[in-house]
GROMACS .gro file of C-alpha atoms in nm:
model
  189
    1UNK     CA    1   1.696  -0.710  -0.690
    2UNK     CA    2   1.589  -0.962  -0.431
    3UNK     CA    3   1.213  -0.962  -0.503
    4UNK     CA    4   1.231  -1.032  -0.874
    5UNK     CA    5   1.521  -1.276  -0.838
    6UNK     CA    6   1.337  -1.465  -0.562
    7UNK     CA    7   1.027  -1.488  -0.781
    8UNK     CA    8   1.237  -1.624  -1.067
    9UNK     CA    9   1.402  -1.882  -0.841
   10UNK     CA   10   1.060  -1.994  -0.711
   11UNK     CA   11   0.932  -2.027  -1.068
   12UNK     CA   12   1.228  -2.245  -1.164
   13UNK     CA   13   1.162  -2.487  -0.877
   14UNK     CA   14   0.793  -2.535  -0.957
   15UNK     CA   15   0.863  -2.810  -1.211
   16UNK     CA   16   0.649  -2.652  -1.484
   17UNK     CA   17   0.720  -2.672  -1.856
   18UNK     CA   18   1.028  -2.452  -1.888
   19UNK     CA   19   0.981  -2.417  -2.264
   20UNK     CA   20   0.627  -2.276  -2.245
   21UNK     CA   21   0.647  -1.901  -2.304
   22UNK     CA   22   1.019  -1.914  -2.217
   23UNK     CA   23   1.101  -1.626  -2.454
   24UNK     CA   24   0.838  -1.393  -2.312
   25UNK     CA   25   0.912  -1.496  -1.954
   26UNK     CA   26   1.286  -1.438  -2.004
   27UNK     CA   27   1.229  -1.096  -2.162
   28UNK     CA   28   0.985  -0.999  -1.889
   29UNK     CA   29   1.224  -1.116  -1.618
   30UNK     CA   30   1.525  -0.935  -1.767
   31UNK     CA   31   1.330  -0.610  -1.798
   32UNK     CA   32   1.199  -0.644  -1.442
   33UNK     CA   33   1.547  -0.713  -1.304
   34UNK     CA   34   1.677  -0.400  -1.477
   35UNK     CA   35   1.385  -0.198  -1.339
   36UNK     CA   36   1.455  -0.326  -0.989
   37UNK     CA   37   1.825  -0.241  -1.026
   38UNK     CA   38   1.741   0.115  -1.135
   39UNK     CA   39   1.495   0.167  -0.851
   40UNK     CA   40   1.744   0.036  -0.600
   41UNK     CA   41   1.996   0.290  -0.734
   42UNK     CA   42   1.738   0.567  -0.677
   43UNK     CA   43   1.629   0.607  -1.038
   44UNK     CA   44   1.263   0.515  -0.995
   45UNK     CA   45   1.138   0.690  -1.309
   46UNK     CA   46   1.356   0.482  -1.539
   47UNK     CA   47   1.289   0.176  -1.323
   48UNK     CA   48   0.915   0.223  -1.374
   49UNK     CA   49   0.966   0.235  -1.751
   50UNK     CA   50   1.141  -0.104  -1.737
   51UNK     CA   51   0.870  -0.252  -1.514
   52UNK     CA   52   0.602  -0.127  -1.753
   53UNK     CA   53   0.795  -0.278  -2.044
   54UNK     CA   54   0.815  -0.606  -1.850
   55UNK     CA   55   0.438  -0.604  -1.812
   56UNK     CA   56   0.404  -0.540  -2.186
   57UNK     CA   57   0.637  -0.833  -2.261
   58UNK     CA   58   0.412  -1.048  -2.047
   59UNK     CA   59   0.468  -1.356  -1.837
   60UNK     CA   60   0.272  -1.659  -1.728
   61UNK     CA   61   0.466  -1.670  -1.400
   62UNK     CA   62   0.242  -1.523  -1.133
   63UNK     CA   63   0.525  -1.486  -0.880
   64UNK     CA   64   0.722  -1.267  -1.119
   65UNK     CA   65   0.409  -1.069  -1.201
   66UNK     CA   66   0.338  -1.022  -0.830
   67UNK     CA   67   0.693  -0.898  -0.772
   68UNK     CA   68   0.659  -0.651  -1.061
   69UNK     CA   69   0.329  -0.517  -0.924
   70UNK     CA   70   0.486  -0.479  -0.581
   71UNK     CA   71   0.793  -0.303  -0.720
   72UNK     CA   72   0.578  -0.071  -0.933
   73UNK     CA   73   0.369   0.013  -0.627
   74UNK     CA   74   0.682   0.088  -0.426
   75UNK     CA   75   0.838   0.295  -0.706
   76UNK     CA   76   0.524   0.506  -0.749
   77UNK     CA   77   0.503   0.544  -0.371
   78UNK     CA   78   0.859   0.681  -0.356
   79UNK     CA   79   0.781   0.914  -0.647
   80UNK     CA   80   0.478   1.046  -0.457
   81UNK     CA   81   0.213   0.909  -0.696
   82UNK     CA   82   0.006   0.741  -0.425
   83UNK     CA   83  -0.293   0.667  -0.647
   84UNK     CA   84  -0.082   0.458  -0.885
   85UNK     CA   85   0.102   0.303  -0.591
   86UNK     CA   86  -0.233   0.201  -0.443
   87UNK     CA   87  -0.349   0.053  -0.774
   88UNK     CA   88  -0.039  -0.164  -0.815
   89UNK     CA   89  -0.043  -0.277  -0.452
   90UNK     CA   90  -0.409  -0.375  -0.500
   91UNK     CA   91  -0.310  -0.575  -0.811
   92UNK     CA   92  -0.039  -0.744  -0.607
   93UNK     CA   93  -0.286  -0.822  -0.326
   94UNK     CA   94  -0.538  -0.970  -0.569
   95UNK     CA   95  -0.272  -1.183  -0.735
   96UNK     CA   96  -0.134  -1.306  -0.400
   97UNK     CA   97  -0.484  -1.413  -0.296
   98UNK     CA   98  -0.539  -1.583  -0.633
   99UNK     CA   99  -0.217  -1.782  -0.585
  100UNK     CA  100  -0.301  -1.861  -0.223
  101UNK     CA  101   0.027  -1.694  -0.121
  102UNK     CA  102  -0.044  -1.586   0.239
  103UNK     CA  103   0.294  -1.421   0.299
  104UNK     CA  104   0.257  -1.240  -0.035
  105UNK     CA  105  -0.087  -1.128   0.082
  106UNK     CA  106   0.069  -1.002   0.406
  107UNK     CA  107   0.335  -0.808   0.213
  108UNK     CA  108   0.083  -0.658  -0.027
  109UNK     CA  109  -0.153  -0.571   0.261
  110UNK     CA  110   0.129  -0.395   0.445
  111UNK     CA  111   0.230  -0.199   0.135
  112UNK     CA  112  -0.130  -0.108   0.064
  113UNK     CA  113  -0.188  -0.009   0.427
  114UNK     CA  114   0.115   0.218   0.425
  115UNK     CA  115   0.002   0.380   0.099
  116UNK     CA  116  -0.353   0.433   0.226
  117UNK     CA  117  -0.215   0.584   0.548
  118UNK     CA  118  -0.013   0.840   0.352
  119UNK     CA  119  -0.325   0.917   0.146
  120UNK     CA  120  -0.518   0.989   0.468
  121UNK     CA  121  -0.748   0.688   0.426
  122UNK     CA  122  -0.692   0.573   0.781
  123UNK     CA  123  -0.989   0.338   0.822
  124UNK     CA  124  -0.885   0.139   0.514
  125UNK     CA  125  -0.520   0.152   0.622
  126UNK     CA  126  -0.606   0.002   0.961
  127UNK     CA  127  -0.794  -0.286   0.792
  128UNK     CA  128  -0.493  -0.364   0.570
  129UNK     CA  129  -0.249  -0.335   0.860
  130UNK     CA  130  -0.459  -0.571   1.071
  131UNK     CA  131  -0.464  -0.825   0.786
  132UNK     CA  132  -0.087  -0.791   0.754
  133UNK     CA  133  -0.041  -0.846   1.128
  134UNK     CA  134  -0.279  -1.144   1.141
  135UNK     CA  135  -0.106  -1.325   0.855
  136UNK     CA  136   0.241  -1.255   0.996
  137UNK     CA  137   0.134  -1.392   1.333
  138UNK     CA  138  -0.026  -1.691   1.162
  139UNK     CA  139   0.307  -1.768   0.992
  140UNK     CA  140   0.518  -1.665   1.290
  141UNK     CA  141   0.691  -1.404   1.074
  142UNK     CA  142   0.865  -1.201   1.347
  143UNK     CA  143   1.006  -0.930   1.117
  144UNK     CA  144   0.671  -0.881   0.940
  145UNK     CA  145   0.498  -0.897   1.278
  146UNK     CA  146   0.709  -0.609   1.416
  147UNK     CA  147   0.663  -0.403   1.098
  148UNK     CA  148   0.288  -0.458   1.087
  149UNK     CA  149   0.247  -0.388   1.459
  150UNK     CA  150   0.432  -0.058   1.416
  151UNK     CA  151   0.237   0.034   1.101
  152UNK     CA  152  -0.092  -0.073   1.258
  153UNK     CA  153  -0.033   0.138   1.570
  154UNK     CA  154   0.077   0.435   1.356
  155UNK     CA  155  -0.239   0.403   1.147
  156UNK     CA  156  -0.454   0.377   1.461
  157UNK     CA  157  -0.279   0.682   1.604
  158UNK     CA  158  -0.335   0.881   1.285
  159UNK     CA  159  -0.699   0.771   1.272
  160UNK     CA  160  -0.762   0.874   1.634
  161UNK     CA  161  -0.588   1.208   1.578
  162UNK     CA  162  -0.795   1.275   1.268
  163UNK     CA  163  -1.119   1.187   1.448
  164UNK     CA  164  -1.025   1.410   1.741
  165UNK     CA  165  -0.945   1.698   1.505
  166UNK     CA  166  -1.277   1.652   1.326
  167UNK     CA  167  -1.458   1.648   1.661
  168UNK     CA  168  -1.273   1.962   1.769
  169UNK     CA  169  -1.361   2.137   1.441
  170UNK     CA  170  -1.730   2.045   1.480
  171UNK     CA  171  -1.729   2.167   1.838
  172UNK     CA  172  -1.561   2.493   1.734
  173UNK     CA  173  -1.809   2.534   1.449
  174UNK     CA  174  -2.102   2.485   1.690
  175UNK     CA  175  -1.949   2.730   1.936
  176UNK     CA  176  -1.900   2.990   1.662
  177UNK     CA  177  -2.258   2.935   1.544
  178UNK     CA  178  -2.394   2.979   1.899
  179UNK     CA  179  -2.197   3.303   1.946
  180UNK     CA  180  -2.323   3.430   1.612
  181UNK     CA  181  -2.684   3.347   1.710
  182UNK     CA  182  -2.641   3.523   2.049
  183UNK     CA  183  -2.497   3.830   1.880
  184UNK     CA  184  -2.787   3.835   1.634
  185UNK     CA  185  -3.036   3.807   1.921
  186UNK     CA  186  -2.871   4.099   2.107
  187UNK     CA  187  -2.884   4.322   1.802
  188UNK     CA  188  -3.253   4.247   1.740
  189UNK     CA  189  -3.361   4.318   2.103
   0.00000   0.00000   0.00000
């Protein structure tokens, strides 16, 4: 419940007009908090339904919206729907950039990088992990720095392994083709 609650606390300290869209914001926030609670308890499917309802209720608070996108991305990731996870993490990344929230951008980049890694999109994952690492270092975020360094090195490792496997497959394919050509030449002579 920390992400949504933190977003709500940040929204309350921004000094904006608390009465503007208060009903919709409250409904959205309450639905999101319930979704977060359900996901934390391991019930991601029901949690997702609450997050989706929160999006339908709407909010003008970008921090709350960012937290909902992040939580939806994480929930879909844990349910194994990596395409939807990627979509929501991309929404979160776009929103963080729009708000100028560098640590939010780092978080979203890390989540997106992890999702892309699981999807086998290693080149894209490495780019996101590097962005996550750079921003964490820029803000001296030691915890994020360690996480992004680990994720970045894992993504690099997976990328190198995939490239080596592809190279090995191509080499094997060429070798098989050469043997086949030699055998054909022997049978024709």
